Tab-separated table of C-alpha atoms in Angstrom:
chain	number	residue	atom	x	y	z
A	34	UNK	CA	0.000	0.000	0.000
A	35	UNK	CA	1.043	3.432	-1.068
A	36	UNK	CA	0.439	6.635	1.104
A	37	UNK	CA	1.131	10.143	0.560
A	38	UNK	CA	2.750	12.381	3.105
A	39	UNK	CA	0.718	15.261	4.468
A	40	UNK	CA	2.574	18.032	6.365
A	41	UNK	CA	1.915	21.397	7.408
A	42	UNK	CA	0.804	20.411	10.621
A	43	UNK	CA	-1.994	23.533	11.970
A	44	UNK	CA	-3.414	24.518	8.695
A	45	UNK	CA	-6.284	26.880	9.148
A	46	UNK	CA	-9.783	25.584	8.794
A	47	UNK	CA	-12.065	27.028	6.416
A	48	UNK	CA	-15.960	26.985	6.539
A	49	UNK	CA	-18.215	25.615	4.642
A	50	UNK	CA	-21.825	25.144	4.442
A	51	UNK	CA	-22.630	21.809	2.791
A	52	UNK	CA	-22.862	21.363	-0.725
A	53	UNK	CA	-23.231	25.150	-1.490
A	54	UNK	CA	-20.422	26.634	-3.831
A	55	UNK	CA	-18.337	28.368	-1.280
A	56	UNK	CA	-15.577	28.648	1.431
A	57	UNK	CA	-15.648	31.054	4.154
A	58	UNK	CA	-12.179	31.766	6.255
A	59	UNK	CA	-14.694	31.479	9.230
A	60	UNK	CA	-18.294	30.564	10.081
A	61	UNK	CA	-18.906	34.503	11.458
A	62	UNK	CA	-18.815	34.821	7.535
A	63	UNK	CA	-20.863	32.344	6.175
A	64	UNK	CA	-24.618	33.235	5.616
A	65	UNK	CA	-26.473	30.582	7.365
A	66	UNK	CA	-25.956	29.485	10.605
A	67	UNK	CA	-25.893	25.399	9.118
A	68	UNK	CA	-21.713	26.330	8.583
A	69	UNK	CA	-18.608	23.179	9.578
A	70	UNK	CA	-15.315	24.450	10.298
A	71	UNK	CA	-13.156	21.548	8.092
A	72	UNK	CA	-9.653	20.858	7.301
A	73	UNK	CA	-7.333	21.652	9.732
A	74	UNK	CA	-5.166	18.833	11.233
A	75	UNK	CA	-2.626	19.696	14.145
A	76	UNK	CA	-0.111	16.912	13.305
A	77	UNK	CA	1.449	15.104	9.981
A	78	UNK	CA	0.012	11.902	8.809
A	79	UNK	CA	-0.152	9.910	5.297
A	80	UNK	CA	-3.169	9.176	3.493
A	81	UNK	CA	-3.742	6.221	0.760
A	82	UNK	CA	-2.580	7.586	-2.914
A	83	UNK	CA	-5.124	5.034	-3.943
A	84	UNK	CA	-7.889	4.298	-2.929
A	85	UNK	CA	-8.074	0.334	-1.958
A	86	UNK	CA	-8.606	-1.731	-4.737
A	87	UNK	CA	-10.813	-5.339	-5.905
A	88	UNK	CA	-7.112	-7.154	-5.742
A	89	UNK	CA	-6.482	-5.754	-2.186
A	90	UNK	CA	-9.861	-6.660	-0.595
A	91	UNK	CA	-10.133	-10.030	-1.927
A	92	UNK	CA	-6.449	-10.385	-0.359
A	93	UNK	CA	-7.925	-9.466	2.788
A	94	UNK	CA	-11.816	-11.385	2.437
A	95	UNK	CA	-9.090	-14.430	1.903
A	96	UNK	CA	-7.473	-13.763	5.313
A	97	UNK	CA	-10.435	-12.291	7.448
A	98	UNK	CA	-12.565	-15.268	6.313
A	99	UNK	CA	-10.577	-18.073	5.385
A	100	UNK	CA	-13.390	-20.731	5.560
A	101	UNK	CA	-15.797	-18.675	3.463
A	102	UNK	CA	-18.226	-18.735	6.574
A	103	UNK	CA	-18.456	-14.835	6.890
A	104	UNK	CA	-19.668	-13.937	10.446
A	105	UNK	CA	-19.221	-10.048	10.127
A	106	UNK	CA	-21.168	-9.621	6.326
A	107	UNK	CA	-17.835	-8.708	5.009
A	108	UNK	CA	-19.604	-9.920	1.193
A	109	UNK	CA	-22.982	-9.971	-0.142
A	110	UNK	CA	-23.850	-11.955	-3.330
A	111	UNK	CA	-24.994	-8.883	-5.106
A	112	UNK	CA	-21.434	-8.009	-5.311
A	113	UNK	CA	-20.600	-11.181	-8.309
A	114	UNK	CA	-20.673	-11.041	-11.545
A	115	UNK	CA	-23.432	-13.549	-12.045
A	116	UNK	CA	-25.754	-11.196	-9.977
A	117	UNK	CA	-24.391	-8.109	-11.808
A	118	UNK	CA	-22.707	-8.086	-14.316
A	119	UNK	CA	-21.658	-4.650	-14.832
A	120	UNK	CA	-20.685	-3.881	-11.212
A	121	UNK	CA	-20.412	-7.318	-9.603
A	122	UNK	CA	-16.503	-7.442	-8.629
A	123	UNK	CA	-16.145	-10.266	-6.382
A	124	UNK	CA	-17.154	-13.987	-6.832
A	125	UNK	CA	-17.452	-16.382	-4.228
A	126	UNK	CA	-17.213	-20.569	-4.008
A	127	UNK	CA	-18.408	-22.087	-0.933
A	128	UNK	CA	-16.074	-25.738	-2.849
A	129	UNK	CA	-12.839	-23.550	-2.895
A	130	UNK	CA	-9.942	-24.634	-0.513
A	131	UNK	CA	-9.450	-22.801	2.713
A	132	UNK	CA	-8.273	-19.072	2.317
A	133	UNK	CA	-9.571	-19.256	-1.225
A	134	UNK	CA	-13.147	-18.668	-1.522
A	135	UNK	CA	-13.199	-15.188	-2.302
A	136	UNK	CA	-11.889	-14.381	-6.304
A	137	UNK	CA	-11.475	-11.026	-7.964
A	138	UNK	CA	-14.646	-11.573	-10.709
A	139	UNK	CA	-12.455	-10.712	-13.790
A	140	UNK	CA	-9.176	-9.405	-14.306
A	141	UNK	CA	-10.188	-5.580	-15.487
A	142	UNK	CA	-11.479	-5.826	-11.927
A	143	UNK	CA	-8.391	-6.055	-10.081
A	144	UNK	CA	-7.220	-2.130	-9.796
A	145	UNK	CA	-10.620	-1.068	-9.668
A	146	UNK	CA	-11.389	0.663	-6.297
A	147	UNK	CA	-14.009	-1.988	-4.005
A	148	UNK	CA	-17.009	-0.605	-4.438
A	149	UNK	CA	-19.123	-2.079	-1.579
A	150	UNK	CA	-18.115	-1.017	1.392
A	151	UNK	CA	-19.888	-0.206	4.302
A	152	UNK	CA	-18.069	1.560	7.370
A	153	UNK	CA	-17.745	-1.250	9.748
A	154	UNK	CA	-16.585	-3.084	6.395
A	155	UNK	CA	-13.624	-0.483	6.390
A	156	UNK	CA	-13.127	-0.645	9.930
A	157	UNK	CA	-12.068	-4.021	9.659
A	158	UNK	CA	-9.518	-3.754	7.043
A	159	UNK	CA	-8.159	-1.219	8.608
A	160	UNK	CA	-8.276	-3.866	11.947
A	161	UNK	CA	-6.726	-6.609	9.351
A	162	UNK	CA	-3.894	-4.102	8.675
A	163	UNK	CA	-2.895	-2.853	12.163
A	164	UNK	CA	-2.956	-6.696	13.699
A	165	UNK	CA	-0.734	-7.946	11.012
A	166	UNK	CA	2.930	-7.548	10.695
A	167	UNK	CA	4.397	-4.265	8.424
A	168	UNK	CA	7.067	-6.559	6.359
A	169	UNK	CA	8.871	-3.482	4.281
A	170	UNK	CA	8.659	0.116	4.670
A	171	UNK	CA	10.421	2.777	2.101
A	172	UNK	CA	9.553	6.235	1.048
A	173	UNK	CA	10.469	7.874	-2.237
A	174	UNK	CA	9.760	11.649	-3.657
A	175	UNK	CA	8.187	12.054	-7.053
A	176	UNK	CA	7.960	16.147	-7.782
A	177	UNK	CA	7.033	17.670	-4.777
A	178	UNK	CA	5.273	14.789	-3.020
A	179	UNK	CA	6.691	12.803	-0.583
A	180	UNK	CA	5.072	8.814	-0.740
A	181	UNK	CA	5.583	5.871	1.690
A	182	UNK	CA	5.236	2.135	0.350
A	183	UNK	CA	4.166	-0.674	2.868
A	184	UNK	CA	4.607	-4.465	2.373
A	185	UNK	CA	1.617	-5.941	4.797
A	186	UNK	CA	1.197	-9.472	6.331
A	187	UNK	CA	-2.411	-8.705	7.021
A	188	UNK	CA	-4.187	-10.482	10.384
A	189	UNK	CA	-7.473	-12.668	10.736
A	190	UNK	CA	-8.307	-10.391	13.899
A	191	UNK	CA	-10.887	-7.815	12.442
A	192	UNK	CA	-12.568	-6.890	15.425
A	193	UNK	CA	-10.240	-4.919	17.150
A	194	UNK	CA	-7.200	-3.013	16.632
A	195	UNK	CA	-7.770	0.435	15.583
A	196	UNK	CA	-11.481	0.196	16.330
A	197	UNK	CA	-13.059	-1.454	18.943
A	198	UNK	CA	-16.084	-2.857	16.751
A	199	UNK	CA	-18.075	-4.105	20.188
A	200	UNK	CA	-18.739	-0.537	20.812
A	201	UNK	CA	-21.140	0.595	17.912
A	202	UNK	CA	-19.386	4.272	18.227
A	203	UNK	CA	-15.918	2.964	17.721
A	204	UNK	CA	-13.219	5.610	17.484
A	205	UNK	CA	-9.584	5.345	17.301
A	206	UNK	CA	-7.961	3.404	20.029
A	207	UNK	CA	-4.007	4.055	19.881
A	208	UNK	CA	-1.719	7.017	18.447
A	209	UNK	CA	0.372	5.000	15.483
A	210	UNK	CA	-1.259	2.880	12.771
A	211	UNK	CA	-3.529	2.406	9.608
A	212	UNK	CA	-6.888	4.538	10.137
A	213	UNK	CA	-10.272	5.279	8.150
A	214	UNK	CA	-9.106	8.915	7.498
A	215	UNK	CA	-11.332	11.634	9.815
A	216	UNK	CA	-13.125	14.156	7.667
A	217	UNK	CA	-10.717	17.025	8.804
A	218	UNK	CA	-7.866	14.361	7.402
A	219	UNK	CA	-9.343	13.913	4.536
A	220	UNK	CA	-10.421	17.186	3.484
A	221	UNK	CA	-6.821	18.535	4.256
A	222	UNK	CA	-5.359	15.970	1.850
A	223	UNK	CA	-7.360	16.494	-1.301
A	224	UNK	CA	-8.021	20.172	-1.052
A	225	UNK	CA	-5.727	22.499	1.030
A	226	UNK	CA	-2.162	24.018	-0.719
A	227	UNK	CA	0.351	24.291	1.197
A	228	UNK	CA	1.551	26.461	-1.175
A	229	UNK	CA	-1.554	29.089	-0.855
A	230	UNK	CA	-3.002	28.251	-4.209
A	231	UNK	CA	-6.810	28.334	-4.493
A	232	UNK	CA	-9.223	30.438	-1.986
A	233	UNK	CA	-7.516	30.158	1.828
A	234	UNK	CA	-5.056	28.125	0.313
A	235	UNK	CA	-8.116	25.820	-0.557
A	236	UNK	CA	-9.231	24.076	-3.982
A	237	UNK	CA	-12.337	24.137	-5.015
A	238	UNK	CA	-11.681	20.314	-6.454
A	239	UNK	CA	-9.702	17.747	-5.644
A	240	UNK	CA	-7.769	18.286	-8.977
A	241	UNK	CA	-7.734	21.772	-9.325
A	242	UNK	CA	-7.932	24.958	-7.918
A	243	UNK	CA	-11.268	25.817	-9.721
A	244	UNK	CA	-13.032	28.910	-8.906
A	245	UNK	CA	-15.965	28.981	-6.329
A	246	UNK	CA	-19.508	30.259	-7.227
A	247	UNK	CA	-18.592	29.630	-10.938
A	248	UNK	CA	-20.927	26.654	-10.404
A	249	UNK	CA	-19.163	23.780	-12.378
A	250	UNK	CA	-17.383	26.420	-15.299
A	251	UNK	CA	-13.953	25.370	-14.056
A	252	UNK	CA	-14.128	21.853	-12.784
A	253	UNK	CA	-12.120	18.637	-14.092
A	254	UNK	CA	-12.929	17.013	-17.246
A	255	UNK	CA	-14.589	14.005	-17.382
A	256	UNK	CA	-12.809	10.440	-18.095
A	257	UNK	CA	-13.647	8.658	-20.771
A	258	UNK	CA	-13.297	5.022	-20.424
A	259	UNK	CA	-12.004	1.584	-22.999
A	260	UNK	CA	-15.955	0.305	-23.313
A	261	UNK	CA	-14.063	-3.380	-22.534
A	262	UNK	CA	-11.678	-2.549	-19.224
A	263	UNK	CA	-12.519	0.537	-17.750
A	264	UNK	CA	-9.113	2.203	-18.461
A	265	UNK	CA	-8.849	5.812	-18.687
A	266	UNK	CA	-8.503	6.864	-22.351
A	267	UNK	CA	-8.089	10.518	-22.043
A	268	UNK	CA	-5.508	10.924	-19.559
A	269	UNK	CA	-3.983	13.905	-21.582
A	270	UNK	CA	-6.699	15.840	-20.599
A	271	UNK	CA	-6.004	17.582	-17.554
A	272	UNK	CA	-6.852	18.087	-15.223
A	273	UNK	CA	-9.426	15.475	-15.309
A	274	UNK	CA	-11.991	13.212	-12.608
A	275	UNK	CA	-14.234	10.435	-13.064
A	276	UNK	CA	-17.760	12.143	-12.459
A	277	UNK	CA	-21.023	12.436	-14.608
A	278	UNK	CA	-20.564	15.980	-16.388
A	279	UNK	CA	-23.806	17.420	-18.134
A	280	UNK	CA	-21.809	18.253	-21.032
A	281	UNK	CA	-21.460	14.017	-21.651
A	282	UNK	CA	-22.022	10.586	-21.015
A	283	UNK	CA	-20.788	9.175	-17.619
A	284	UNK	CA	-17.883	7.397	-17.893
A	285	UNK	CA	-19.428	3.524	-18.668
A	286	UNK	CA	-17.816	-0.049	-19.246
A	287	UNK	CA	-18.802	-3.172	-19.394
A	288	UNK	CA	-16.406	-6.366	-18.810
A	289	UNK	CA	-15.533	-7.722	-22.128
A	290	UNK	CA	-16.752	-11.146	-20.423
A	291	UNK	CA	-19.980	-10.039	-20.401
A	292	UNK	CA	-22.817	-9.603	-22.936
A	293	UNK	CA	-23.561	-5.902	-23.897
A	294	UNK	CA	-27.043	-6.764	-23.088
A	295	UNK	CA	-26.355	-8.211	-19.931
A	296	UNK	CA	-24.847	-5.320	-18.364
A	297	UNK	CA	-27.612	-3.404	-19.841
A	298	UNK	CA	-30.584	-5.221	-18.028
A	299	UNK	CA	-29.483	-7.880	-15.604
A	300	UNK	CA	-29.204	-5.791	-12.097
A	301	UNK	CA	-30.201	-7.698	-8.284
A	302	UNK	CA	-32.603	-4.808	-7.946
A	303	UNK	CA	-35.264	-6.204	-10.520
A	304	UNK	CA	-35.464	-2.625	-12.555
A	305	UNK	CA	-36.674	-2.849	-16.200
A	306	UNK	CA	-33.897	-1.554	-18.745
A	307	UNK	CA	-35.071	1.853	-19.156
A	308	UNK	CA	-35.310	2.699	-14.971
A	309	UNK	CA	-31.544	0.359	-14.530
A	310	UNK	CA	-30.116	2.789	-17.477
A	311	UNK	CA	-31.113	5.822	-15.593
A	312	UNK	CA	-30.120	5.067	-12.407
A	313	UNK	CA	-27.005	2.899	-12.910
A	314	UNK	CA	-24.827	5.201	-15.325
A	315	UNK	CA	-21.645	5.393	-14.006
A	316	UNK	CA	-18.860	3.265	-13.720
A	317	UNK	CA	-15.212	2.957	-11.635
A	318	UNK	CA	-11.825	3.763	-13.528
A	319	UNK	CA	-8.743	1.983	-13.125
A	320	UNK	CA	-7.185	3.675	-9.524
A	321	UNK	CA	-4.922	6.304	-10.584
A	322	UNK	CA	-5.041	6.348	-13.790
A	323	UNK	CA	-6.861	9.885	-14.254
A	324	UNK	CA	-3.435	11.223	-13.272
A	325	UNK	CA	-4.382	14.409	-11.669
A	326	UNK	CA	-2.962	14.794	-8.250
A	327	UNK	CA	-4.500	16.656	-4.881
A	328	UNK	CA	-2.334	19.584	-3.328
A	329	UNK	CA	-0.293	16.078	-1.491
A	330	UNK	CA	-0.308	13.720	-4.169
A	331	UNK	CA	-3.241	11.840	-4.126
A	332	UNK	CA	-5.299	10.629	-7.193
A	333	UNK	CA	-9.282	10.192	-7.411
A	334	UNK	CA	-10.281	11.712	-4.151
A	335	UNK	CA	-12.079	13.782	-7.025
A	336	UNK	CA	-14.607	11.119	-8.706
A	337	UNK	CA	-14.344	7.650	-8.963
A	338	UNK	CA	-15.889	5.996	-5.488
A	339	UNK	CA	-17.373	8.080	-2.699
A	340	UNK	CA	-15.019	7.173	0.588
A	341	UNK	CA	-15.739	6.746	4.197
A	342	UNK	CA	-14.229	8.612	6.862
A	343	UNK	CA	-14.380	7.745	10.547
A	344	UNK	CA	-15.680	10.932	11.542
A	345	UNK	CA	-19.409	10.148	13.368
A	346	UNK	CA	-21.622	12.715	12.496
A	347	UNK	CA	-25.631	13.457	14.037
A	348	UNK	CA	-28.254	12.346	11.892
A	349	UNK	CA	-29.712	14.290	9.266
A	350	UNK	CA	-32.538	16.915	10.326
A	351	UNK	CA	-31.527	16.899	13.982
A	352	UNK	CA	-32.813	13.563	14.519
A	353	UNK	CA	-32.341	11.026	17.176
A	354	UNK	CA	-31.988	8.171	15.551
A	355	UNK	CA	-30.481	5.411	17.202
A	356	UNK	CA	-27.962	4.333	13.905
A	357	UNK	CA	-24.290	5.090	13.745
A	358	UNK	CA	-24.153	8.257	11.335
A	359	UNK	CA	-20.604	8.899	9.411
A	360	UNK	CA	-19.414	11.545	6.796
A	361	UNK	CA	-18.213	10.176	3.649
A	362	UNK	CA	-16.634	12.449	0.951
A	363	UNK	CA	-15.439	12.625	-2.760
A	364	UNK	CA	-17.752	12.749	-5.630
A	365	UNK	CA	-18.751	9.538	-7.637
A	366	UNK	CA	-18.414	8.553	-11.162
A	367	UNK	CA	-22.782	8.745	-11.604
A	368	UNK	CA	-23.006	11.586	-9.792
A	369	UNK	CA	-21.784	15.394	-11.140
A	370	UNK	CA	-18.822	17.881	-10.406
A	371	UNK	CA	-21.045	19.621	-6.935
A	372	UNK	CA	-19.983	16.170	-5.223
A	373	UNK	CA	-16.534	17.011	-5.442
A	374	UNK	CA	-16.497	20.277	-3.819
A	375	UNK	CA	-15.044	20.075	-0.180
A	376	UNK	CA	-18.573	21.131	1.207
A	377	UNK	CA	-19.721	17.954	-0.291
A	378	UNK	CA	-19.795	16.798	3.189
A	379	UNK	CA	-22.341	13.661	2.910
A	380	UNK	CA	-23.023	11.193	5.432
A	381	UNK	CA	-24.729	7.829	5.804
A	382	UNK	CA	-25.366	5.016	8.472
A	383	UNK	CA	-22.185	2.778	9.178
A	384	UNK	CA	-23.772	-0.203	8.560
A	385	UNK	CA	-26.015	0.860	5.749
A	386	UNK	CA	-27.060	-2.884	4.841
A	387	UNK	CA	-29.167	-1.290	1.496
A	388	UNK	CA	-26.449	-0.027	-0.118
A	389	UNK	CA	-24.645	-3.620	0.188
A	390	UNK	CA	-27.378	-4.168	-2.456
A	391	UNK	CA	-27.780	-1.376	-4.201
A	392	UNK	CA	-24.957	0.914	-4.396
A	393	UNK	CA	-21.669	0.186	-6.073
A	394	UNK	CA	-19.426	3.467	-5.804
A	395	UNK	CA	-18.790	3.278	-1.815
A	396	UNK	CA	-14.583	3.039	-1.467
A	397	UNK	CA	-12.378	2.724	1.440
A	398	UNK	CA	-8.942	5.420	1.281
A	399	UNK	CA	-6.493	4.203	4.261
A	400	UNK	CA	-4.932	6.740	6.513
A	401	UNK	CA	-1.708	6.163	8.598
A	402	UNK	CA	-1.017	8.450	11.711
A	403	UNK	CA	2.267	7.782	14.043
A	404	UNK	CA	5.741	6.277	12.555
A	405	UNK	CA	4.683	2.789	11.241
A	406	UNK	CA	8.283	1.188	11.828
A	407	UNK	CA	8.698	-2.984	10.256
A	408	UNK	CA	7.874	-5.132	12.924
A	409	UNK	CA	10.144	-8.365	13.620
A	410	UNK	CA	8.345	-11.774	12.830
A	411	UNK	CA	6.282	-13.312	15.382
């Protein structure tokens, strides 16, 4: 796993009142009284370049469920390819050998981002990671970004670690290891310049400075995408996102493995064609390849998959609901360039269960805080 390092420890916070096209240097400024101070983090830490990918989580379904049992819902069949066949990215076989049940669905798959994560799901990678053993650690500067590359033995032991996940509001536990980013974390690391670029020193997007209260006159390009393997074709187009522009067709493909018509009206929601085309539009790029980097380096915290964070939030409308409420961040490949804007500040239940069936753009972007040294074998 590859993380980018994010300095500038104390960056101001800026305000922001969700998804309306503007920054405030405080809340006394902002219109409404509905305004979130985001952004600033008091200490350095490293955040996933990538977001995690099909190859990495069926590495770790392999480990956390090795007999193919799965006690914590870490898979749900609407995730195959035989289920759905545009966005299923995971098969399963209850006849495979031990630590083998789980298989990445087809190869175009593999540096995909997972798309079907729930919070609790990330929770216990993130568990997997800190239990098991940190084999190789090096670092290596490309431009004016600083990365750090981990070899991981990753651990059966999901349930605790970095989060506690008998307490239903579990927070971080210990100073040093892998994290689900917090919203301030990740908000620092895809829009603030350290360099004062932007508004604040903040971008509009996580790939470019932009302009806010232009609406969406200076955001990324689109990706377009091979129809076959979801590779980005137009990578000389910076800078550049996967999202659903009005100005084109979301960025769609269907596994060359699979019929044209198949991925056109076989979905495990039971729509007809014409109500699965317009909801279902968008699909994930190949991690990375968009090529546009955040202020620190990373790529596709613009577009691609939505990702968690691990900051718990209330419940929309003041409610009192008794769920587990957590912002997520990013922008998706379905959904246009308003989602990417740092007051883009959605949240959902941690355990959503419906979106294990219905949604295909949730990711998972690991955070490290501490020095992560190698550990010596067990």
């Amino acid at each position: 796993m590859t993380t980018a390092q994010v300095g500038a420890p104390g960056n101001p916070a800026v305000g922001i009142v969700p998804f309306t096209d503007a920054i405030y240097r405080s809340c006394a400024d902002a219109p409404t009284g509905d305004c979130l101070m985001v952004g600033r983090v008091d200490r350095p830490y490293e955040i996933g370049k990538f977001e995690v990918t099909v190859d990495q989580w069926v590495a770790f379904l392999n480990t956390a469920d090795p007999s193919g049992h799965d006690p914590h819902g870490l898979y749900d069949e609407t995730e195959s390819s035989s289920a759905w066949p545009k966005y299923g990215q995971i098969n399963f076989s209850g006849h495979a050998r031990r630590g083998r049940h789980y298989s990445v669905a087809y190869p175009q798959w593999s540096d995909k981002p997972y798309g079907f994560s729930t919070f609790l799901r990330a929770a216990r990678f993130v568990n997997s990671l800190y239990n098991g053993r940190v084999i190789a650690k090096s670092t290596m500067r490309s431009g004016d970004f600083q990365y750090v590359s981990y070899s991981v033995r990753l651990s059966q032991n999901t349930e605790n670690g970095m989060y506690d996940l008998s307490r239903p509001k579990a927070t971080r536990v210990h100073d040093t290891g892998f994290v689900v980013p917090s919203q301030d974390e990740w908000i620092k690391a895809a829009y603030y310049d350290p360099h004062g670029g932007g508004t604040y020193s903040y971008w509009k997007y996580p790939t470019n400075p932009g302009v806010f209260g232009d609406g969406e006159a200076t955001a990324p390009a689109p990706t377009v995408l091979n129809p076959a393997t979801g590779d980005v074709t137009n990578a000389s187009s910076q800078p550049l996102a996967s999202y659903h522009s009005d100005r084109s067709p979301a960025p769609s493909w269907c596994p060359a493995q699979v019929s044209r018509n198949a991925c056109a009206t076989v979905n495990p929601l039971g729509l007809d064609p014409i109500a699965y085309a317009a909801l279902y539009q968008g699909s994930l790029s190949s991690v990375g390849q968009a090529l546009t980097p955040s202020p620190w380096g990373t790529l596709d915290q613009g577009g691609n998959a939505v990702e968690w964070t691990d900051t718990i939030t209330p419940p929309p409308s003041g409610g009192s609901s008794g769920r587990v409420w957590r912002r997520l961040h990013g922008g998706i490949s379905n959904a246009g360039a308003y989602q990417m804007w740092p007051s883009a500040v959605g949240l959902q239940p941690q355990d959503n269960v419906f979106f294990n069936h219905t949604y295909p753009w949730l990711g998972i972007r690991i955070g490290v805080i501490g020095d992560l040294t190698p550990s010596q074998p067990q």
